[in-house]
Amino acid sequence: LGERAAGRKVLLGLRPEHLKPSPESEAEIRLEVMAVETLGADTLAHGRIAGGNGVAGELVARLSGGMHVAAGEVLPLSIEADMAHLFDPATGKRI
């Protein structure tokens, strides 16, 4: 990701299944959970990126159905970097 985005503003595209719960010390993103959908085998955590650092946006994380998460929690997540998609914010084209 770093080489493609070096010195540029980009839009980051992530699929919900490419975000993984991680220990706080290893988290790349912290999701402020706004709503939770329990769907049996899957749990979807809807929220917004917490903490600033010039990063903003809304995300959905697809978690295992056995994972308990509640609205109001901050969920530390890691990104599967090889599955991330970068887009030019001006053109919308993939980088």
Short mmCIF file of N, CA and C in Angstrom, two decimals:
data_model
loop_
_atom_site.label_atom_id
_atom_site.label_comp_id
_atom_site.label_asym_id
_atom_site.label_seq_id
_atom_site.Cartn_x
_atom_site.Cartn_y
_atom_site.Cartn_z
N LEU A 1 0.82 -1.20 0.00
CA LEU A 1 0.00 0.00 0.00
C LEU A 1 0.86 1.25 0.00
N GLY A 2 1.92 1.26 0.81
CA GLY A 2 2.75 2.45 0.98
C GLY A 2 3.33 3.00 -0.30
N GLU A 3 3.84 2.13 -1.16
CA GLU A 3 4.45 2.59 -2.41
C GLU A 3 3.43 3.23 -3.33
N ARG A 4 2.26 2.64 -3.42
CA ARG A 4 1.24 3.18 -4.31
C ARG A 4 0.67 4.49 -3.81
N ALA A 5 0.68 4.70 -2.48
CA ALA A 5 0.03 5.88 -1.90
C ALA A 5 1.02 6.94 -1.42
N ALA A 6 2.31 6.69 -1.57
CA ALA A 6 3.32 7.60 -1.02
C ALA A 6 3.10 9.04 -1.49
N GLY A 7 2.91 9.94 -0.51
CA GLY A 7 2.76 11.36 -0.80
C GLY A 7 1.45 11.77 -1.44
N ARG A 8 0.48 10.89 -1.48
CA ARG A 8 -0.80 11.18 -2.13
C ARG A 8 -1.95 11.03 -1.15
N LYS A 9 -3.00 11.80 -1.42
CA LYS A 9 -4.26 11.55 -0.73
C LYS A 9 -4.98 10.49 -1.54
N VAL A 10 -5.52 9.51 -0.86
CA VAL A 10 -6.21 8.41 -1.53
C VAL A 10 -7.49 8.07 -0.79
N LEU A 11 -8.35 7.37 -1.50
CA LEU A 11 -9.52 6.74 -0.87
C LEU A 11 -9.16 5.27 -0.71
N LEU A 12 -9.42 4.74 0.45
CA LEU A 12 -9.11 3.35 0.75
C LEU A 12 -10.40 2.55 0.70
N GLY A 13 -10.41 1.51 -0.10
CA GLY A 13 -11.57 0.63 -0.21
C GLY A 13 -11.26 -0.71 0.44
N LEU A 14 -12.09 -1.12 1.37
CA LEU A 14 -11.91 -2.38 2.08
C LEU A 14 -13.23 -3.14 2.10
N ARG A 15 -13.16 -4.42 1.85
CA ARG A 15 -14.35 -5.26 1.98
C ARG A 15 -14.48 -5.66 3.46
N PRO A 16 -15.70 -5.81 3.94
CA PRO A 16 -15.91 -6.12 5.36
C PRO A 16 -15.15 -7.36 5.84
N GLU A 17 -14.99 -8.35 4.98
CA GLU A 17 -14.32 -9.58 5.38
C GLU A 17 -12.79 -9.45 5.43
N HIS A 18 -12.25 -8.31 4.99
CA HIS A 18 -10.80 -8.10 5.00
C HIS A 18 -10.34 -7.24 6.18
N LEU A 19 -11.21 -7.06 7.14
CA LEU A 19 -10.88 -6.40 8.41
C LEU A 19 -10.94 -7.47 9.49
N LYS A 20 -9.90 -7.56 10.29
CA LYS A 20 -9.82 -8.61 11.30
C LYS A 20 -9.62 -8.01 12.68
N PRO A 21 -10.32 -8.54 13.70
CA PRO A 21 -10.07 -8.08 15.06
C PRO A 21 -8.60 -8.31 15.41
N SER A 22 -8.02 -7.40 16.16
CA SER A 22 -6.62 -7.54 16.52
C SER A 22 -6.40 -6.98 17.92
N PRO A 23 -5.27 -7.32 18.53
CA PRO A 23 -4.94 -6.70 19.81
C PRO A 23 -4.78 -5.20 19.64
N GLU A 24 -5.13 -4.46 20.65
CA GLU A 24 -5.06 -2.99 20.59
C GLU A 24 -3.69 -2.51 20.12
N SER A 25 -2.63 -3.14 20.57
CA SER A 25 -1.27 -2.71 20.23
C SER A 25 -0.93 -2.92 18.76
N GLU A 26 -1.67 -3.79 18.07
CA GLU A 26 -1.40 -4.08 16.66
C GLU A 26 -2.43 -3.49 15.71
N ALA A 27 -3.45 -2.83 16.25
CA ALA A 27 -4.56 -2.34 15.43
C ALA A 27 -4.10 -1.25 14.47
N GLU A 28 -4.57 -1.34 13.24
CA GLU A 28 -4.32 -0.31 12.25
C GLU A 28 -5.49 0.67 12.17
N ILE A 29 -6.66 0.19 12.55
CA ILE A 29 -7.88 0.99 12.55
C ILE A 29 -8.64 0.67 13.83
N ARG A 30 -9.28 1.67 14.36
CA ARG A 30 -10.17 1.48 15.50
C ARG A 30 -11.57 1.89 15.05
N LEU A 31 -12.49 0.95 15.12
CA LEU A 31 -13.85 1.18 14.66
C LEU A 31 -14.73 1.52 15.84
N GLU A 32 -15.31 2.72 15.81
CA GLU A 32 -16.30 3.10 16.81
C GLU A 32 -17.62 2.49 16.36
N VAL A 33 -18.04 1.43 17.03
CA VAL A 33 -19.20 0.65 16.60
C VAL A 33 -20.48 1.43 16.86
N MET A 34 -21.28 1.58 15.80
CA MET A 34 -22.54 2.31 15.90
C MET A 34 -23.75 1.36 15.91
N ALA A 35 -23.61 0.23 15.19
CA ALA A 35 -24.70 -0.74 15.12
C ALA A 35 -24.11 -2.12 14.86
N VAL A 36 -24.82 -3.15 15.31
CA VAL A 36 -24.36 -4.53 15.15
C VAL A 36 -25.50 -5.35 14.57
N GLU A 37 -25.18 -6.17 13.56
CA GLU A 37 -26.13 -7.11 13.00
C GLU A 37 -25.62 -8.51 13.29
N THR A 38 -26.40 -9.29 14.03
CA THR A 38 -26.04 -10.67 14.32
C THR A 38 -26.78 -11.54 13.31
N LEU A 39 -26.00 -12.25 12.46
CA LEU A 39 -26.59 -12.97 11.34
C LEU A 39 -26.31 -14.48 11.39
N GLY A 40 -26.16 -15.02 12.57
CA GLY A 40 -25.85 -16.44 12.69
C GLY A 40 -24.36 -16.67 12.58
N ALA A 41 -23.89 -17.10 11.40
CA ALA A 41 -22.47 -17.39 11.20
C ALA A 41 -21.61 -16.13 11.16
N ASP A 42 -22.22 -14.99 10.89
CA ASP A 42 -21.49 -13.73 10.81
C ASP A 42 -22.10 -12.69 11.73
N THR A 43 -21.26 -11.76 12.15
CA THR A 43 -21.71 -10.57 12.85
C THR A 43 -21.15 -9.38 12.07
N LEU A 44 -21.99 -8.43 11.72
CA LEU A 44 -21.53 -7.23 11.03
C LEU A 44 -21.51 -6.07 12.02
N ALA A 45 -20.33 -5.45 12.14
CA ALA A 45 -20.18 -4.29 13.00
C ALA A 45 -20.09 -3.06 12.11
N HIS A 46 -21.07 -2.18 12.20
CA HIS A 46 -21.12 -0.95 11.41
C HIS A 46 -20.60 0.19 12.29
N GLY A 47 -19.77 1.04 11.72
CA GLY A 47 -19.29 2.14 12.53
C GLY A 47 -18.45 3.13 11.75
N ARG A 48 -17.75 3.96 12.49
CA ARG A 48 -16.88 4.96 11.88
C ARG A 48 -15.49 4.85 12.49
N ILE A 49 -14.51 5.27 11.72
CA ILE A 49 -13.14 5.21 12.19
C ILE A 49 -12.97 6.16 13.35
N ALA A 50 -12.41 5.65 14.45
CA ALA A 50 -12.19 6.45 15.66
C ALA A 50 -10.75 6.92 15.72
N GLY A 51 -10.53 8.05 16.30
CA GLY A 51 -9.18 8.47 16.61
C GLY A 51 -8.55 9.51 15.72
N GLY A 52 -9.15 9.86 14.62
CA GLY A 52 -8.60 10.93 13.79
C GLY A 52 -7.40 10.53 12.97
N ASN A 53 -6.27 11.22 13.20
CA ASN A 53 -5.05 11.05 12.40
C ASN A 53 -5.28 11.41 10.94
N GLY A 54 -6.24 12.28 10.67
CA GLY A 54 -6.52 12.66 9.29
C GLY A 54 -7.28 11.61 8.51
N VAL A 55 -7.68 10.54 9.18
CA VAL A 55 -8.40 9.45 8.53
C VAL A 55 -9.85 9.53 8.99
N ALA A 56 -10.76 9.45 8.04
CA ALA A 56 -12.17 9.51 8.38
C ALA A 56 -12.92 8.53 7.49
N GLY A 57 -14.06 8.13 7.92
CA GLY A 57 -14.89 7.28 7.09
C GLY A 57 -15.71 6.31 7.89
N GLU A 58 -16.60 5.67 7.19
CA GLU A 58 -17.46 4.66 7.79
C GLU A 58 -17.05 3.31 7.25
N LEU A 59 -17.17 2.30 8.09
CA LEU A 59 -16.77 0.94 7.72
C LEU A 59 -17.77 -0.06 8.25
N VAL A 60 -17.75 -1.22 7.62
CA VAL A 60 -18.45 -2.39 8.13
C VAL A 60 -17.41 -3.49 8.24
N ALA A 61 -17.32 -4.13 9.40
CA ALA A 61 -16.42 -5.25 9.60
C ALA A 61 -17.24 -6.52 9.72
N ARG A 62 -16.87 -7.53 8.96
CA ARG A 62 -17.54 -8.83 9.04
C ARG A 62 -16.75 -9.71 10.01
N LEU A 63 -17.38 -10.08 11.10
CA LEU A 63 -16.75 -10.85 12.17
C LEU A 63 -17.40 -12.22 12.27
N SER A 64 -16.79 -13.12 13.01
CA SER A 64 -17.40 -14.43 13.21
C SER A 64 -18.67 -14.26 14.04
N GLY A 65 -19.61 -15.15 13.83
CA GLY A 65 -20.88 -15.06 14.54
C GLY A 65 -20.75 -15.21 16.03
N GLY A 66 -19.68 -15.84 16.50
CA GLY A 66 -19.48 -16.05 17.92
C GLY A 66 -18.85 -14.87 18.63
N MET A 67 -18.42 -13.86 17.88
CA MET A 67 -17.77 -12.71 18.50
C MET A 67 -18.82 -11.74 19.02
N HIS A 68 -18.67 -11.34 20.27
CA HIS A 68 -19.61 -10.39 20.87
C HIS A 68 -19.04 -8.98 20.77
N VAL A 69 -19.79 -8.10 20.17
CA VAL A 69 -19.44 -6.68 20.09
C VAL A 69 -20.74 -5.90 20.23
N ALA A 70 -20.66 -4.73 20.85
CA ALA A 70 -21.86 -3.94 21.10
C ALA A 70 -21.66 -2.50 20.63
N ALA A 71 -22.76 -1.87 20.28
CA ALA A 71 -22.73 -0.45 19.91
C ALA A 71 -22.10 0.34 21.05
N GLY A 72 -21.25 1.29 20.69
CA GLY A 72 -20.56 2.11 21.67
C GLY A 72 -19.14 1.65 21.96
N GLU A 73 -18.84 0.40 21.63
CA GLU A 73 -17.48 -0.11 21.83
C GLU A 73 -16.56 0.41 20.74
N VAL A 74 -15.25 0.42 21.02
CA VAL A 74 -14.24 0.71 20.01
C VAL A 74 -13.55 -0.61 19.73
N LEU A 75 -13.62 -1.04 18.48
CA LEU A 75 -13.11 -2.35 18.07
C LEU A 75 -11.79 -2.18 17.32
N PRO A 76 -10.67 -2.70 17.86
CA PRO A 76 -9.39 -2.61 17.15
C PRO A 76 -9.36 -3.62 16.00
N LEU A 77 -8.96 -3.14 14.83
CA LEU A 77 -8.95 -3.97 13.63
C LEU A 77 -7.62 -3.87 12.89
N SER A 78 -7.29 -4.94 12.20
CA SER A 78 -6.15 -4.95 11.28
C SER A 78 -6.69 -5.11 9.87
N ILE A 79 -5.94 -4.59 8.91
CA ILE A 79 -6.32 -4.64 7.50
C ILE A 79 -5.50 -5.72 6.81
N GLU A 80 -6.15 -6.53 5.99
CA GLU A 80 -5.43 -7.44 5.11
C GLU A 80 -4.92 -6.58 3.95
N ALA A 81 -3.68 -6.09 4.08
CA ALA A 81 -3.15 -5.08 3.16
C ALA A 81 -3.20 -5.51 1.70
N ASP A 82 -2.94 -6.77 1.41
CA ASP A 82 -2.95 -7.20 0.02
C ASP A 82 -4.36 -7.25 -0.57
N MET A 83 -5.37 -7.06 0.27
CA MET A 83 -6.76 -7.05 -0.20
C MET A 83 -7.35 -5.63 -0.24
N ALA A 84 -6.56 -4.62 0.14
CA ALA A 84 -7.03 -3.23 0.14
C ALA A 84 -7.00 -2.67 -1.28
N HIS A 85 -7.89 -1.75 -1.55
CA HIS A 85 -7.97 -1.09 -2.85
C HIS A 85 -7.79 0.41 -2.65
N LEU A 86 -6.95 1.02 -3.45
CA LEU A 86 -6.71 2.46 -3.37
C LEU A 86 -7.30 3.13 -4.60
N PHE A 87 -7.91 4.30 -4.37
CA PHE A 87 -8.55 5.04 -5.44
C PHE A 87 -8.10 6.49 -5.41
N ASP A 88 -7.99 7.09 -6.58
CA ASP A 88 -7.69 8.51 -6.69
C ASP A 88 -8.97 9.26 -6.34
N PRO A 89 -8.94 10.15 -5.33
CA PRO A 89 -10.17 10.84 -4.93
C PRO A 89 -10.71 11.79 -5.99
N ALA A 90 -9.87 12.28 -6.88
CA ALA A 90 -10.32 13.21 -7.91
C ALA A 90 -11.03 12.50 -9.06
N THR A 91 -10.50 11.34 -9.44
CA THR A 91 -11.05 10.64 -10.62
C THR A 91 -11.90 9.43 -10.26
N GLY A 92 -11.68 8.91 -9.05
CA GLY A 92 -12.37 7.69 -8.65
C GLY A 92 -11.74 6.43 -9.23
N LYS A 93 -10.66 6.58 -10.00
CA LYS A 93 -10.01 5.45 -10.62
C LYS A 93 -9.10 4.73 -9.63
N ARG A 94 -9.03 3.43 -9.81
CA ARG A 94 -8.18 2.62 -8.93
C ARG A 94 -6.71 2.90 -9.23
N ILE A 95 -5.92 3.00 -8.16
CA ILE A 95 -4.49 3.27 -8.30
C ILE A 95 -3.76 1.92 -8.33
#
